[in-house]
PDB file of N, CA and C in Angstrom:
ATOM      1  N   ILE E   1      -4.960   8.827   0.396  1.00  0.00           N
ATOM      2  CA  ILE E   1      -6.238   8.170   0.467  1.00  0.00           C
ATOM      3  C   ILE E   1      -6.243   7.319   1.736  1.00  0.00           C
ATOM      4  N   VAL E   2      -7.266   7.474   2.540  1.00  0.00           N
ATOM      5  CA  VAL E   2      -7.401   6.706   3.776  1.00  0.00           C
ATOM      6  C   VAL E   2      -8.491   5.650   3.574  1.00  0.00           C
ATOM      7  N   ASP E   3      -8.152   4.409   3.871  1.00  0.00           N
ATOM      8  CA  ASP E   3      -9.089   3.294   3.761  1.00  0.00           C
ATOM      9  C   ASP E   3      -9.243   2.664   5.144  1.00  0.00           C
ATOM     10  N   PRO E   4     -10.309   3.012   5.882  1.00  0.00           N
ATOM     11  CA  PRO E   4     -10.439   2.545   7.259  1.00  0.00           C
ATOM     12  C   PRO E   4     -10.763   1.048   7.409  1.00  0.00           C
ATOM     13  N   PHE E   5     -11.168   0.405   6.348  1.00  0.00           N
ATOM     14  CA  PHE E   5     -11.444  -1.039   6.372  1.00  0.00           C
ATOM     15  C   PHE E   5     -10.709  -1.657   5.186  1.00  0.00           C
ATOM     16  N   SER E   6      -9.387  -1.686   5.248  1.00  0.00           N
ATOM     17  CA  SER E   6      -8.583  -1.980   4.061  1.00  0.00           C
ATOM     18  C   SER E   6      -8.616  -3.427   3.595  1.00  0.00           C
ATOM     19  N   GLY E   7      -8.894  -4.373   4.473  1.00  0.00           N
ATOM     20  CA  GLY E   7      -8.955  -5.767   4.039  1.00  0.00           C
ATOM     21  C   GLY E   7      -7.671  -6.199   3.360  1.00  0.00           C
ATOM     22  N   SER E   8      -7.766  -6.618   2.101  1.00  0.00           N
ATOM     23  CA  SER E   8      -6.578  -7.083   1.377  1.00  0.00           C
ATOM     24  C   SER E   8      -5.865  -5.955   0.629  1.00  0.00           C
ATOM     25  N   ALA E   9      -6.225  -4.724   0.894  1.00  0.00           N
ATOM     26  CA  ALA E   9      -5.573  -3.523   0.352  1.00  0.00           C
ATOM     27  C   ALA E   9      -5.790  -3.334  -1.147  1.00  0.00           C
ATOM     28  N   SER E  10      -6.974  -3.626  -1.638  1.00  0.00           N
ATOM     29  CA  SER E  10      -7.275  -3.400  -3.054  1.00  0.00           C
ATOM     30  C   SER E  10      -7.159  -1.916  -3.410  1.00  0.00           C
ATOM     31  N   THR E  11      -7.645  -1.057  -2.530  1.00  0.00           N
ATOM     32  CA  THR E  11      -7.535   0.380  -2.770  1.00  0.00           C
ATOM     33  C   THR E  11      -6.080   0.811  -2.789  1.00  0.00           C
ATOM     34  N   GLY E  12      -5.299   0.296  -1.842  1.00  0.00           N
ATOM     35  CA  GLY E  12      -3.874   0.627  -1.794  1.00  0.00           C
ATOM     36  C   GLY E  12      -3.137   0.155  -3.030  1.00  0.00           C
ATOM     37  N   ALA E  13      -3.499  -1.022  -3.513  1.00  0.00           N
ATOM     38  CA  ALA E  13      -2.868  -1.557  -4.729  1.00  0.00           C
ATOM     39  C   ALA E  13      -3.159  -0.634  -5.920  1.00  0.00           C
ATOM     40  N   ALA E  14      -4.408  -0.178  -6.024  1.00  0.00           N
ATOM     41  CA  ALA E  14      -4.770   0.724  -7.116  1.00  0.00           C
ATOM     42  C   ALA E  14      -4.018   2.045  -7.015  1.00  0.00           C
ATOM     43  N   VAL E  15      -3.895   2.565  -5.804  1.00  0.00           N
ATOM     44  CA  VAL E  15      -3.168   3.823  -5.595  1.00  0.00           C
ATOM     45  C   VAL E  15      -1.718   3.683  -6.046  1.00  0.00           C
ATOM     46  N   LEU E  16      -1.060   2.606  -5.635  1.00  0.00           N
ATOM     47  CA  LEU E  16       0.338   2.408  -5.993  1.00  0.00           C
ATOM     48  C   LEU E  16       0.514   2.161  -7.486  1.00  0.00           C
ATOM     49  N   GLU E  17      -0.385   1.415  -8.093  1.00  0.00           N
ATOM     50  CA  GLU E  17      -0.258   1.123  -9.519  1.00  0.00           C
ATOM     51  C   GLU E  17      -0.515   2.348 -10.379  1.00  0.00           C
ATOM     52  N   LEU E  18      -1.402   3.238  -9.940  1.00  0.00           N
ATOM     53  CA  LEU E  18      -1.650   4.462 -10.702  1.00  0.00           C
ATOM     54  C   LEU E  18      -0.455   5.408 -10.625  1.00  0.00           C
ATOM     55  N   GLY E  19       0.196   5.456  -9.463  1.00  0.00           N
ATOM     56  CA  GLY E  19       1.408   6.247  -9.295  1.00  0.00           C
ATOM     57  C   GLY E  19       1.264   7.720  -9.622  1.00  0.00           C
ATOM     58  N   GLN E  20       0.209   8.347  -9.193  1.00  0.00           N
ATOM     59  CA  GLN E  20      -0.023   9.761  -9.486  1.00  0.00           C
ATOM     60  C   GLN E  20       0.327  10.669  -8.314  1.00  0.00           C
ATOM     61  N   GLY E  21       1.258  10.227  -7.472  1.00  0.00           N
ATOM     62  CA  GLY E  21       1.697  11.051  -6.360  1.00  0.00           C
ATOM     63  C   GLY E  21       0.790  10.997  -5.137  1.00  0.00           C
ATOM     64  N   ARG E  22      -0.202  10.144  -5.165  1.00  0.00           N
ATOM     65  CA  ARG E  22      -1.076  10.015  -4.005  1.00  0.00           C
ATOM     66  C   ARG E  22      -0.453   9.079  -2.980  1.00  0.00           C
ATOM     67  N   ARG E  23      -0.843   9.249  -1.744  1.00  0.00           N
ATOM     68  CA  ARG E  23      -0.372   8.385  -0.663  1.00  0.00           C
ATOM     69  C   ARG E  23      -1.547   7.573  -0.153  1.00  0.00           C
ATOM     70  N   TYR E  24      -1.240   6.427   0.458  1.00  0.00           N
ATOM     71  CA  TYR E  24      -2.273   5.510   0.929  1.00  0.00           C
ATOM     72  C   TYR E  24      -2.029   5.148   2.383  1.00  0.00           C
ATOM     73  N   VAL E  25      -3.098   5.167   3.168  1.00  0.00           N
ATOM     74  CA  VAL E  25      -3.068   4.690   4.543  1.00  0.00           C
ATOM     75  C   VAL E  25      -4.221   3.713   4.689  1.00  0.00           C
ATOM     76  N   GLY E  26      -3.875   2.468   5.007  1.00  0.00           N
ATOM     77  CA  GLY E  26      -4.895   1.449   5.209  1.00  0.00           C
ATOM     78  C   GLY E  26      -4.984   1.081   6.680  1.00  0.00           C
ATOM     79  N   ILE E  27      -6.196   0.923   7.171  1.00  0.00           N
ATOM     80  CA  ILE E  27      -6.419   0.560   8.567  1.00  0.00           C
ATOM     81  C   ILE E  27      -7.180  -0.762   8.593  1.00  0.00           C
ATOM     82  N   GLU E  28      -6.630  -1.716   9.308  1.00  0.00           N
ATOM     83  CA  GLU E  28      -7.262  -3.040   9.394  1.00  0.00           C
ATOM     84  C   GLU E  28      -6.960  -3.639  10.753  1.00  0.00           C
ATOM     85  N   ARG E  29      -7.939  -4.256  11.384  1.00  0.00           N
ATOM     86  CA  ARG E  29      -7.710  -4.818  12.709  1.00  0.00           C
ATOM     87  C   ARG E  29      -7.456  -6.324  12.683  1.00  0.00           C
ATOM     88  N   GLU E  30      -7.811  -6.990  11.607  1.00  0.00           N
ATOM     89  CA  GLU E  30      -7.603  -8.431  11.496  1.00  0.00           C
ATOM     90  C   GLU E  30      -6.162  -8.717  11.066  1.00  0.00           C
ATOM     91  N   GLU E  31      -5.449  -9.477  11.883  1.00  0.00           N
ATOM     92  CA  GLU E  31      -4.038  -9.763  11.641  1.00  0.00           C
ATOM     93  C   GLU E  31      -3.793 -10.414  10.277  1.00  0.00           C
ATOM     94  N   ARG E  32      -4.664 -11.345   9.885  1.00  0.00           N
ATOM     95  CA  ARG E  32      -4.441 -12.048   8.606  1.00  0.00           C
ATOM     96  C   ARG E  32      -4.541 -11.094   7.422  1.00  0.00           C
ATOM     97  N   PHE E  33      -5.433 -10.103   7.495  1.00  0.00           N
ATOM     98  CA  PHE E  33      -5.525  -9.130   6.419  1.00  0.00           C
ATOM     99  C   PHE E  33      -4.334  -8.172   6.433  1.00  0.00           C
ATOM    100  N   CYS E  34      -3.825  -7.855   7.616  1.00  0.00           N
ATOM    101  CA  CYS E  34      -2.626  -7.008   7.711  1.00  0.00           C
ATOM    102  C   CYS E  34      -1.442  -7.695   7.019  1.00  0.00           C
ATOM    103  N   GLN E  35      -1.274  -8.986   7.278  1.00  0.00           N
ATOM    104  CA  GLN E  35      -0.186  -9.734   6.646  1.00  0.00           C
ATOM    105  C   GLN E  35      -0.385  -9.827   5.137  1.00  0.00           C
ATOM    106  N   LEU E  36      -1.610 -10.102   4.720  1.00  0.00           N
ATOM    107  CA  LEU E  36      -1.918 -10.214   3.299  1.00  0.00           C
ATOM    108  C   LEU E  36      -1.656  -8.894   2.566  1.00  0.00           C
ATOM    109  N   SER E  37      -2.120  -7.805   3.146  1.00  0.00           N
ATOM    110  CA  SER E  37      -1.937  -6.513   2.486  1.00  0.00           C
ATOM    111  C   SER E  37      -0.477  -6.079   2.480  1.00  0.00           C
ATOM    112  N   THR E  38       0.268  -6.392   3.519  1.00  0.00           N
ATOM    113  CA  THR E  38       1.696  -6.060   3.547  1.00  0.00           C
ATOM    114  C   THR E  38       2.425  -6.792   2.429  1.00  0.00           C
ATOM    115  N   THR E  39       2.126  -8.062   2.262  1.00  0.00           N
ATOM    116  CA  THR E  39       2.743  -8.847   1.192  1.00  0.00           C
ATOM    117  C   THR E  39       2.350  -8.302  -0.176  1.00  0.00           C
ATOM    118  N   ARG E  40       1.072  -8.026  -0.334  1.00  0.00           N
ATOM    119  CA  ARG E  40       0.567  -7.528  -1.620  1.00  0.00           C
ATOM    120  C   ARG E  40       1.192  -6.194  -2.002  1.00  0.00           C
ATOM    121  N   LEU E  41       1.200  -5.246  -1.075  1.00  0.00           N
ATOM    122  CA  LEU E  41       1.739  -3.916  -1.374  1.00  0.00           C
ATOM    123  C   LEU E  41       3.253  -3.942  -1.555  1.00  0.00           C
ATOM    124  N   SER E  42       3.932  -4.795  -0.808  1.00  0.00           N
ATOM    125  CA  SER E  42       5.386  -4.916  -0.959  1.00  0.00           C
ATOM    126  C   SER E  42       5.750  -5.428  -2.346  1.00  0.00           C
ATOM    127  N   SER E  43       4.981  -6.380  -2.862  1.00  0.00           N
ATOM    128  CA  SER E  43       5.277  -6.899  -4.199  1.00  0.00           C
ATOM    129  C   SER E  43       5.034  -5.845  -5.273  1.00  0.00           C
ATOM    130  N   ILE E  44       4.025  -5.016  -5.088  1.00  0.00           N
ATOM    131  CA  ILE E  44       3.770  -3.929  -6.036  1.00  0.00           C
ATOM    132  C   ILE E  44       4.887  -2.905  -5.968  1.00  0.00           C
ATOM    133  N   LEU E  45       5.323  -2.569  -4.755  1.00  0.00           N
ATOM    134  CA  LEU E  45       6.419  -1.610  -4.605  1.00  0.00           C
ATOM    135  C   LEU E  45       7.710  -2.137  -5.211  1.00  0.00           C
ATOM    136  N   SER E  46       7.976  -3.421  -5.060  1.00  0.00           N
ATOM    137  CA  SER E  46       9.185  -4.026  -5.637  1.00  0.00           C
ATOM    138  C   SER E  46       9.142  -3.956  -7.150  1.00  0.00           C
ATOM    139  N   ALA E  47       7.989  -4.241  -7.723  1.00  0.00           N
ATOM    140  CA  ALA E  47       7.846  -4.191  -9.175  1.00  0.00           C
ATOM    141  C   ALA E  47       7.973  -2.760  -9.687  1.00  0.00           C
ATOM    142  N   THR E  48       7.456  -1.797  -8.934  1.00  0.00           N
ATOM    143  CA  THR E  48       7.530  -0.401  -9.334  1.00  0.00           C
ATOM    144  C   THR E  48       8.957   0.113  -9.247  1.00  0.00           C
ATOM    145  N   ASP E  49       9.694  -0.321  -8.222  1.00  0.00           N
ATOM    146  CA  ASP E  49      11.091   0.106  -8.075  1.00  0.00           C
ATOM    147  C   ASP E  49      11.971  -0.465  -9.183  1.00  0.00           C
ATOM    148  N   ALA E  50      11.564  -1.578  -9.778  1.00  0.00           N
ATOM    149  CA  ALA E  50      12.347  -2.201 -10.840  1.00  0.00           C
ATOM    150  C   ALA E  50      12.172  -1.483 -12.176  1.00  0.00           C
ATOM    151  N   GLU E  51      11.127  -0.658 -12.298  1.00  0.00           N
ATOM    152  CA  GLU E  51      10.899   0.079 -13.541  1.00  0.00           C
ATOM    153  C   GLU E  51      11.974   1.146 -13.700  1.00  0.00           C
ATOM    154  N   PRO E  52      12.307   1.486 -14.937  1.00  0.00           N
ATOM    155  CA  PRO E  52      13.315   2.526 -15.163  1.00  0.00           C
ATOM    156  C   PRO E  52      12.845   3.858 -14.611  1.00  0.00           C
ATOM    157  N   SER E  53      13.757   4.552 -13.969  1.00  0.00           N
ATOM    158  CA  SER E  53      13.402   5.870 -13.438  1.00  0.00           C
ATOM    159  C   SER E  53      13.648   6.914 -14.511  1.00  0.00           C
ATOM    160  N   GLY E  54      13.442   8.146 -14.161  1.00  0.00           N
ATOM    161  CA  GLY E  54      13.658   9.204 -15.118  1.00  0.00           C
ATOM    162  C   GLY E  54      12.406  10.014 -15.360  1.00  0.00           C
ATOM    163  N   SER E  55      11.294   9.554 -14.835  1.00  0.00           N
ATOM    164  CA  SER E  55      10.076  10.326 -14.955  1.00  0.00           C
ATOM    165  C   SER E  55      10.155  11.486 -13.982  1.00  0.00           C
ATOM    166  N   PRO E  56       9.929  12.681 -14.458  1.00  0.00           N
ATOM    167  CA  PRO E  56      10.029  13.836 -13.562  1.00  0.00           C
ATOM    168  C   PRO E  56       8.946  13.794 -12.495  1.00  0.00           C
ATOM    169  N   GLY E  57       9.319  14.192 -11.300  1.00  0.00           N
ATOM    170  CA  GLY E  57       8.374  14.300 -10.209  1.00  0.00           C
ATOM    171  C   GLY E  57       8.119  13.015  -9.446  1.00  0.00           C
ATOM    172  N   LYS E  58       8.729  11.925  -9.844  1.00  0.00           N
ATOM    173  CA  LYS E  58       8.511  10.678  -9.099  1.00  0.00           C
ATOM    174  C   LYS E  58       9.402  10.658  -7.871  1.00  0.00           C
ATOM    175  N   ARG E  59       8.832  10.259  -6.761  1.00  0.00           N
ATOM    176  CA  ARG E  59       9.639  10.117  -5.546  1.00  0.00           C
ATOM    177  C   ARG E  59       9.563   8.677  -5.082  1.00  0.00           C
ATOM    178  N   LYS E  60      10.554   8.262  -4.347  1.00  0.00           N
ATOM    179  CA  LYS E  60      10.607   6.883  -3.870  1.00  0.00           C
ATOM    180  C   LYS E  60       9.442   6.616  -2.937  1.00  0.00           C
ATOM    181  N   ARG E  61       8.805   5.466  -3.113  1.00  0.00           N
ATOM    182  CA  ARG E  61       7.668   5.100  -2.282  1.00  0.00           C
ATOM    183  C   ARG E  61       8.121   4.150  -1.189  1.00  0.00           C
ATOM    184  N   THR E  62       7.478   4.254  -0.060  1.00  0.00           N
ATOM    185  CA  THR E  62       7.800   3.363   1.050  1.00  0.00           C
ATOM    186  C   THR E  62       6.520   2.784   1.633  1.00  0.00           C
ATOM    187  N   ALA E  63       6.649   1.661   2.278  1.00  0.00           N
ATOM    188  CA  ALA E  63       5.499   1.034   2.937  1.00  0.00           C
ATOM    189  C   ALA E  63       5.916   0.576   4.319  1.00  0.00           C
ATOM    190  N   ALA E  64       4.991   0.643   5.226  1.00  0.00           N
ATOM    191  CA  ALA E  64       5.271   0.178   6.595  1.00  0.00           C
ATOM    192  C   ALA E  64       4.018  -0.499   7.135  1.00  0.00           C
ATOM    193  N   ALA E  65       4.237  -1.528   7.897  1.00  0.00           N
ATOM    194  CA  ALA E  65       3.129  -2.221   8.545  1.00  0.00           C
ATOM    195  C   ALA E  65       3.237  -2.000  10.046  1.00  0.00           C
ATOM    196  N   VAL E  66       2.122  -1.728  10.661  1.00  0.00           N
ATOM    197  CA  VAL E  66       2.104  -1.520  12.108  1.00  0.00           C
ATOM    198  C   VAL E  66       1.243  -2.618  12.715  1.00  0.00           C
ATOM    199  N   GLY E  67       1.803  -3.324  13.678  1.00  0.00           N
ATOM    200  CA  GLY E  67       1.073  -4.416  14.322  1.00  0.00           C
ATOM    201  C   GLY E  67       0.312  -3.960  15.541  1.00  0.00           C
ATOM    202  N   LYS E  68      -0.301  -4.899  16.194  1.00  0.00           N
ATOM    203  CA  LYS E  68      -1.048  -4.608  17.424  1.00  0.00           C
ATOM    204  C   LYS E  68      -0.090  -4.208  18.540  1.00  0.00           C
ATOM    205  N   ARG E  69      -0.570  -3.388  19.404  1.00  0.00           N
ATOM    206  CA  ARG E  69       0.249  -2.979  20.553  1.00  0.00           C
ATOM    207  C   ARG E  69      -0.276  -3.609  21.796  1.00  0.00           C
TER     208      ARG E  69
END
């Protein structure tokens, strides 16, 4: 799912919490929203990684933040 105006990454949070094998790409130009969404998505990923594994078809999720160039 591509979100060209991701803001605080509400769409990304929903994608990660549903965990149905979808991927998320958020695009945001405001630095404060980039920091906010990175923190928000990282906390969701940490909580998801703490859950017991064993569900078939689940793959490890990763997140990356890209800053201004």
